[in-house]
Short mmCIF file of C-alpha atoms in Angstrom, two decimals:
data_model
loop_
_atom_site.label_atom_id
_atom_site.label_comp_id
_atom_site.label_asym_id
_atom_site.label_seq_id
_atom_site.Cartn_x
_atom_site.Cartn_y
_atom_site.Cartn_z
CA MET A 523 56.04 9.97 8.23
CA ARG A 524 55.19 13.73 8.61
CA ILE A 525 51.60 13.75 9.35
CA TRP A 526 49.90 17.39 8.33
CA THR A 527 46.68 18.38 9.00
CA VAL A 528 45.03 21.66 6.83
CA SER A 529 41.92 22.64 8.55
CA ASN A 530 39.59 25.77 9.43
CA GLN A 531 35.56 25.89 10.08
CA LYS A 532 34.95 28.31 7.52
CA GLY A 533 34.79 26.97 3.79
CA GLY A 534 36.30 28.40 0.65
CA VAL A 535 40.10 29.33 2.08
CA GLY A 536 42.51 27.21 0.40
CA LYS A 537 42.25 24.33 2.47
CA THR A 538 42.50 21.92 -1.15
CA THR A 539 44.57 24.09 -2.76
CA THR A 540 46.82 24.38 0.22
CA ALA A 541 47.56 20.88 0.76
CA VAL A 542 47.43 19.56 -2.97
CA ALA A 543 49.91 21.87 -3.52
CA LEU A 544 52.58 21.33 -0.28
CA GLY A 545 52.15 17.54 -1.23
CA GLY A 546 52.86 18.10 -4.38
CA LEU A 547 56.24 20.04 -3.84
CA ALA A 548 57.37 17.31 -1.58
CA VAL A 549 57.27 14.96 -4.17
CA ASP A 550 59.04 16.86 -6.60
CA LYS A 551 61.83 17.08 -3.11
CA GLY A 552 62.01 13.28 -3.38
CA MET A 553 59.71 12.52 -0.41
CA ARG A 554 56.52 9.58 -0.89
CA VAL A 555 53.12 11.43 0.01
CA LEU A 556 49.51 10.69 0.81
CA LEU A 557 46.65 12.92 0.98
CA LEU A 558 43.14 11.85 2.80
CA ASP A 559 40.43 13.71 1.75
CA LEU A 560 37.72 13.58 4.61
CA ASP A 561 35.82 16.52 3.58
CA PRO A 562 32.13 14.91 2.32
CA HIS A 563 32.37 17.58 -0.11
CA GLY A 564 35.25 15.99 -2.05
CA SER A 565 37.20 19.06 -3.22
CA MET A 566 40.37 17.13 -2.88
CA THR A 567 39.15 13.99 -4.26
CA SER A 568 37.33 16.21 -7.02
CA TYR A 569 40.36 17.71 -8.13
CA PHE A 570 42.48 14.51 -9.28
CA GLY A 571 39.32 13.36 -11.17
CA PHE A 572 37.40 11.34 -8.82
CA ASN A 573 33.37 11.52 -7.92
CA ALA A 574 32.38 11.51 -4.13
CA ASP A 575 29.01 11.38 -5.40
CA THR A 576 29.71 7.73 -6.32
CA ARG A 577 32.72 6.26 -5.12
CA LEU A 578 32.68 3.22 -3.02
CA ALA A 579 35.98 2.37 -1.81
CA SER A 580 37.04 5.81 0.24
CA SER A 581 37.91 7.56 3.44
CA PHE A 582 34.47 6.42 4.76
CA ASN A 583 35.79 3.11 4.83
CA LEU A 584 38.09 3.43 7.51
CA PHE A 585 35.57 3.92 10.03
CA GLU A 586 33.11 1.27 9.60
CA ASN A 587 34.75 -1.21 11.75
CA PRO A 588 37.79 0.47 13.56
CA LYS A 589 38.70 -2.25 15.41
CA ARG A 590 38.98 -4.41 12.61
CA LEU A 591 40.90 -1.91 10.70
CA ASN A 592 44.61 -3.12 8.91
CA ALA A 593 46.88 -2.32 6.42
CA THR A 594 45.50 -4.58 3.49
CA LEU A 595 42.39 -2.33 4.29
CA VAL A 596 43.58 1.06 4.14
CA SER A 597 46.24 -0.03 1.01
CA GLU A 598 43.58 -0.97 -0.74
CA LEU A 599 41.82 2.26 -0.39
CA ILE A 600 44.99 4.16 -2.12
CA GLU A 601 44.96 5.80 -5.68
CA PRO A 602 47.75 7.30 -7.66
CA THR A 603 47.15 10.61 -8.76
CA SER A 604 48.25 12.60 -11.62
CA LEU A 605 51.89 12.75 -10.17
CA TRP A 606 53.62 9.64 -9.60
CA GLY A 607 54.80 9.54 -6.06
CA LEU A 608 52.23 11.33 -4.95
CA ASP A 609 48.78 9.32 -3.73
CA MET A 610 45.53 9.76 -2.10
CA ILE A 611 42.49 8.41 -0.08
CA PRO A 612 39.55 9.70 -1.61
CA ALA A 613 36.41 10.75 -0.13
CA SER A 614 33.03 10.21 -0.16
CA THR A 615 29.77 11.72 0.29
CA ALA A 616 28.97 8.93 2.98
CA LEU A 617 31.40 11.03 5.28
CA ALA A 618 28.43 13.49 6.06
CA THR A 619 27.19 10.76 7.85
CA LEU A 620 29.83 9.91 10.27
CA GLU A 621 28.24 12.19 13.02
CA ARG A 622 25.22 10.50 13.41
CA GLN A 623 26.81 6.85 12.97
CA ALA A 624 29.77 7.74 15.32
CA ILE A 625 27.28 8.42 18.71
CA GLY A 626 27.73 5.65 21.12
CA LYS A 627 30.87 4.02 19.41
CA ASP A 628 34.11 3.96 21.13
CA GLY A 629 37.49 4.68 19.67
CA MET A 630 35.88 6.79 16.73
CA GLY A 631 38.30 10.01 17.50
CA LEU A 632 41.53 8.06 16.32
CA VAL A 633 40.68 5.51 13.54
CA VAL A 634 42.96 8.17 11.12
CA MET A 635 45.77 8.09 13.26
CA LYS A 636 46.08 4.11 13.47
CA ALA A 637 44.85 4.24 10.09
CA LEU A 638 48.45 6.32 8.83
CA GLN A 639 50.14 4.37 11.34
CA LEU A 640 49.16 1.22 9.44
CA VAL A 641 51.33 2.78 6.55
CA ALA A 642 53.59 5.15 7.72
CA SER A 643 56.47 2.82 6.13
CA ASP A 644 55.03 3.44 2.86
CA TYR A 645 55.48 7.35 2.97
CA ASP A 646 57.21 9.84 4.39
CA LEU A 647 54.30 12.62 4.64
CA ALA A 648 51.02 12.68 5.12
CA ILE A 649 48.29 15.77 4.19
CA ILE A 650 44.93 15.54 5.79
CA ASP A 651 42.25 17.95 4.02
CA THR A 652 38.97 18.34 6.49
CA PRO A 653 35.41 19.53 6.37
CA PRO A 654 34.71 23.15 7.43
CA LEU A 655 33.26 22.47 10.67
CA LEU A 656 34.04 20.56 13.81
CA GLY A 657 32.80 16.79 14.41
CA VAL A 658 34.41 13.28 14.30
CA LEU A 659 36.52 14.12 10.87
CA MET A 660 37.80 17.41 12.08
CA VAL A 661 39.03 16.01 15.58
CA ASN A 662 40.47 13.01 14.19
CA ALA A 663 42.26 14.77 11.81
CA LEU A 664 43.59 16.87 14.42
CA ALA A 665 44.40 13.76 16.90
CA ALA A 666 46.44 12.49 14.11
CA CYS A 667 48.75 15.20 12.56
CA GLN A 668 51.90 16.85 14.31
CA GLN A 669 51.76 19.82 12.90
CA LEU A 670 48.14 21.71 11.97
CA LEU A 671 47.90 24.63 9.05
CA VAL A 672 45.52 26.97 9.22
CA PRO A 673 44.60 28.83 5.71
CA VAL A 674 42.68 32.24 6.20
CA GLN A 675 41.31 34.14 3.93
CA THR A 676 42.65 37.78 4.42
CA GLU A 677 39.53 39.09 4.35
CA HIS A 678 37.15 40.23 7.33
CA LEU A 679 34.53 37.25 8.09
CA ALA A 680 37.56 34.74 7.48
CA VAL A 681 39.69 36.78 9.81
CA LYS A 682 36.37 36.37 12.34
CA GLY A 683 36.27 32.91 11.88
CA LEU A 684 39.97 32.28 12.47
CA GLU A 685 39.09 32.80 15.99
CA ARG A 686 36.14 30.38 16.28
CA MET A 687 39.16 27.86 14.96
CA VAL A 688 41.93 28.97 17.53
CA HIS A 689 38.94 28.51 20.45
CA THR A 690 38.77 25.16 19.50
CA LEU A 691 42.34 24.75 19.41
CA THR A 692 42.59 26.00 22.50
CA MET A 693 39.49 23.79 23.85
CA LEU A 694 41.41 20.21 22.47
CA GLY A 695 44.86 21.07 23.45
CA LYS A 696 43.39 20.55 26.99
CA SER A 697 42.85 17.05 26.11
CA ARG A 698 46.44 16.73 24.70
CA LYS A 699 49.75 15.37 26.45
CA SER A 700 50.86 18.43 24.53
CA PRO A 701 49.53 21.77 22.78
CA LEU A 702 49.35 20.81 18.99
CA SER A 703 51.50 22.92 17.25
CA TYR A 704 50.03 25.01 14.41
CA THR A 705 50.56 27.68 11.70
CA ILE A 706 48.46 30.39 10.68
CA VAL A 707 48.71 31.05 6.20
CA PRO A 708 47.22 34.17 5.14
CA THR A 709 46.04 33.08 1.73
CA LEU A 710 43.99 34.77 -1.61
CA PHE A 711 45.53 37.83 -0.57
CA ASP A 712 45.40 41.00 -2.51
CA ARG A 713 47.81 44.04 -2.15
CA ARG A 714 45.33 45.81 -4.49
CA THR A 715 42.89 46.02 -1.69
CA GLN A 716 42.76 48.00 1.20
CA ALA A 717 40.67 45.11 3.18
CA SER A 718 43.59 42.14 2.47
CA VAL A 719 45.87 44.73 3.05
CA MET A 720 44.68 45.37 6.63
CA SER A 721 43.21 41.84 7.56
CA LEU A 722 46.64 40.39 6.96
CA ARG A 723 48.08 42.69 9.47
CA HIS A 724 45.11 42.31 12.06
CA ILE A 725 46.16 38.49 11.64
CA ARG A 726 49.96 39.07 12.04
CA ASN A 727 49.31 41.26 14.75
CA GLN A 728 46.62 39.14 16.72
CA TYR A 729 48.64 35.62 16.30
CA PRO A 730 51.61 36.56 16.25
CA ASP A 731 53.53 33.71 17.62
CA HIS A 732 51.77 31.44 14.98
CA ALA A 733 51.35 33.72 11.80
CA TRP A 734 53.40 32.76 8.81
CA ALA A 735 55.52 35.47 7.75
CA GLY A 736 54.79 34.78 4.27
CA MET A 737 50.96 34.83 1.91
CA ILE A 738 49.48 33.08 -0.46
CA PRO A 739 48.38 35.51 -3.43
CA VAL A 740 45.76 35.47 -5.39
CA ASP A 741 47.05 33.77 -7.99
CA THR A 742 44.71 32.20 -11.13
CA LYS A 743 47.43 29.88 -11.88
CA LEU A 744 45.74 27.98 -9.07
CA ARG A 745 42.56 27.67 -10.45
CA ASP A 746 43.92 26.95 -13.83
CA ALA A 747 45.71 23.76 -12.06
CA SER A 748 42.70 22.83 -10.56
CA LYS A 749 40.93 22.69 -13.30
CA ALA A 750 43.49 20.48 -14.92
CA GLY A 751 43.60 18.55 -12.20
CA ILE A 752 47.69 18.67 -12.22
CA VAL A 753 49.43 20.03 -8.90
CA PRO A 754 50.08 23.73 -9.14
CA HIS A 755 54.09 23.94 -9.68
CA SER A 756 53.46 21.19 -12.71
CA PHE A 757 51.42 23.56 -13.98
CA ASP A 758 53.60 26.51 -13.75
CA SER A 759 56.50 26.34 -11.32
CA GLU A 760 57.15 29.92 -11.42
CA SER A 761 54.10 31.32 -10.20
CA ARG A 762 53.62 33.62 -7.48
CA ALA A 763 51.66 31.73 -5.52
CA VAL A 764 53.97 28.31 -6.24
CA ALA A 765 57.00 30.32 -5.14
CA ALA A 766 55.09 30.95 -1.70
CA TYR A 767 54.26 27.43 -0.86
CA LYS A 768 57.72 26.61 -1.39
CA SER A 769 58.52 28.89 0.86
CA LEU A 770 55.89 27.36 3.53
CA LEU A 771 57.04 23.71 2.91
CA LYS A 772 60.61 25.11 4.06
CA LEU A 773 59.05 26.29 7.19
CA MET A 774 57.02 23.00 7.48
CA PHE A 775 59.87 20.97 6.93
CA GLU A 776 61.96 22.68 9.95
CA LYS A 777 58.82 22.87 12.13
CA THR A 778 58.71 18.74 11.66
CA LYS A 779 62.22 17.96 11.85
CA ARG A 780 63.13 13.95 11.46
#
């Protein structure tokens, strides 16, 4: 099973949309896909009509007793989405309490890795959505993944925030056997604005080895798909953003050849 994490320490950059769009397109390629929402805000959870505020069975349950984690428990947390072949483990707001609960507990950084290993035979791909801050949830997502996608809105403050994320990856890389491979994904690109064009140029100049050659354009069809609760390519397969995500998916498959 391939495992990809979508993460950034800044919110509002298109993490959830990227995870959902890639997951949906992978299903369209015949893959069985599991989405995992680790964000207490539950954007991905809400996308598919679940309520993170009232959710009892959620990704939070994975962390309650890591030593007793088993395939049955993980499977019971999985819900089907509106697209056949695309499943998810929803989030709950209880995830916000994990930082406090994790203090002094052993093995809390590898919970997600172990959970996904337990259902690896059921899926071809898992995509993890993370909260926009460094903590036990992001550490879990980074420890579990083979490839990291870092969506970055093409505007000045988001680009500055990217520096913090890259610094985090450098620090975490020192504790891994090998550095984590990551791809920077420019998002919400608007070629009509100088700020967006300059930000894209900066990303590519500053991170030539990691910046994706493409970009995700501003596209109202993404917002409409989210409102409808369906994956972007099912809402409008010919939209500009879907075409861009198809290109990104091809790159990710090449980076995680099996």
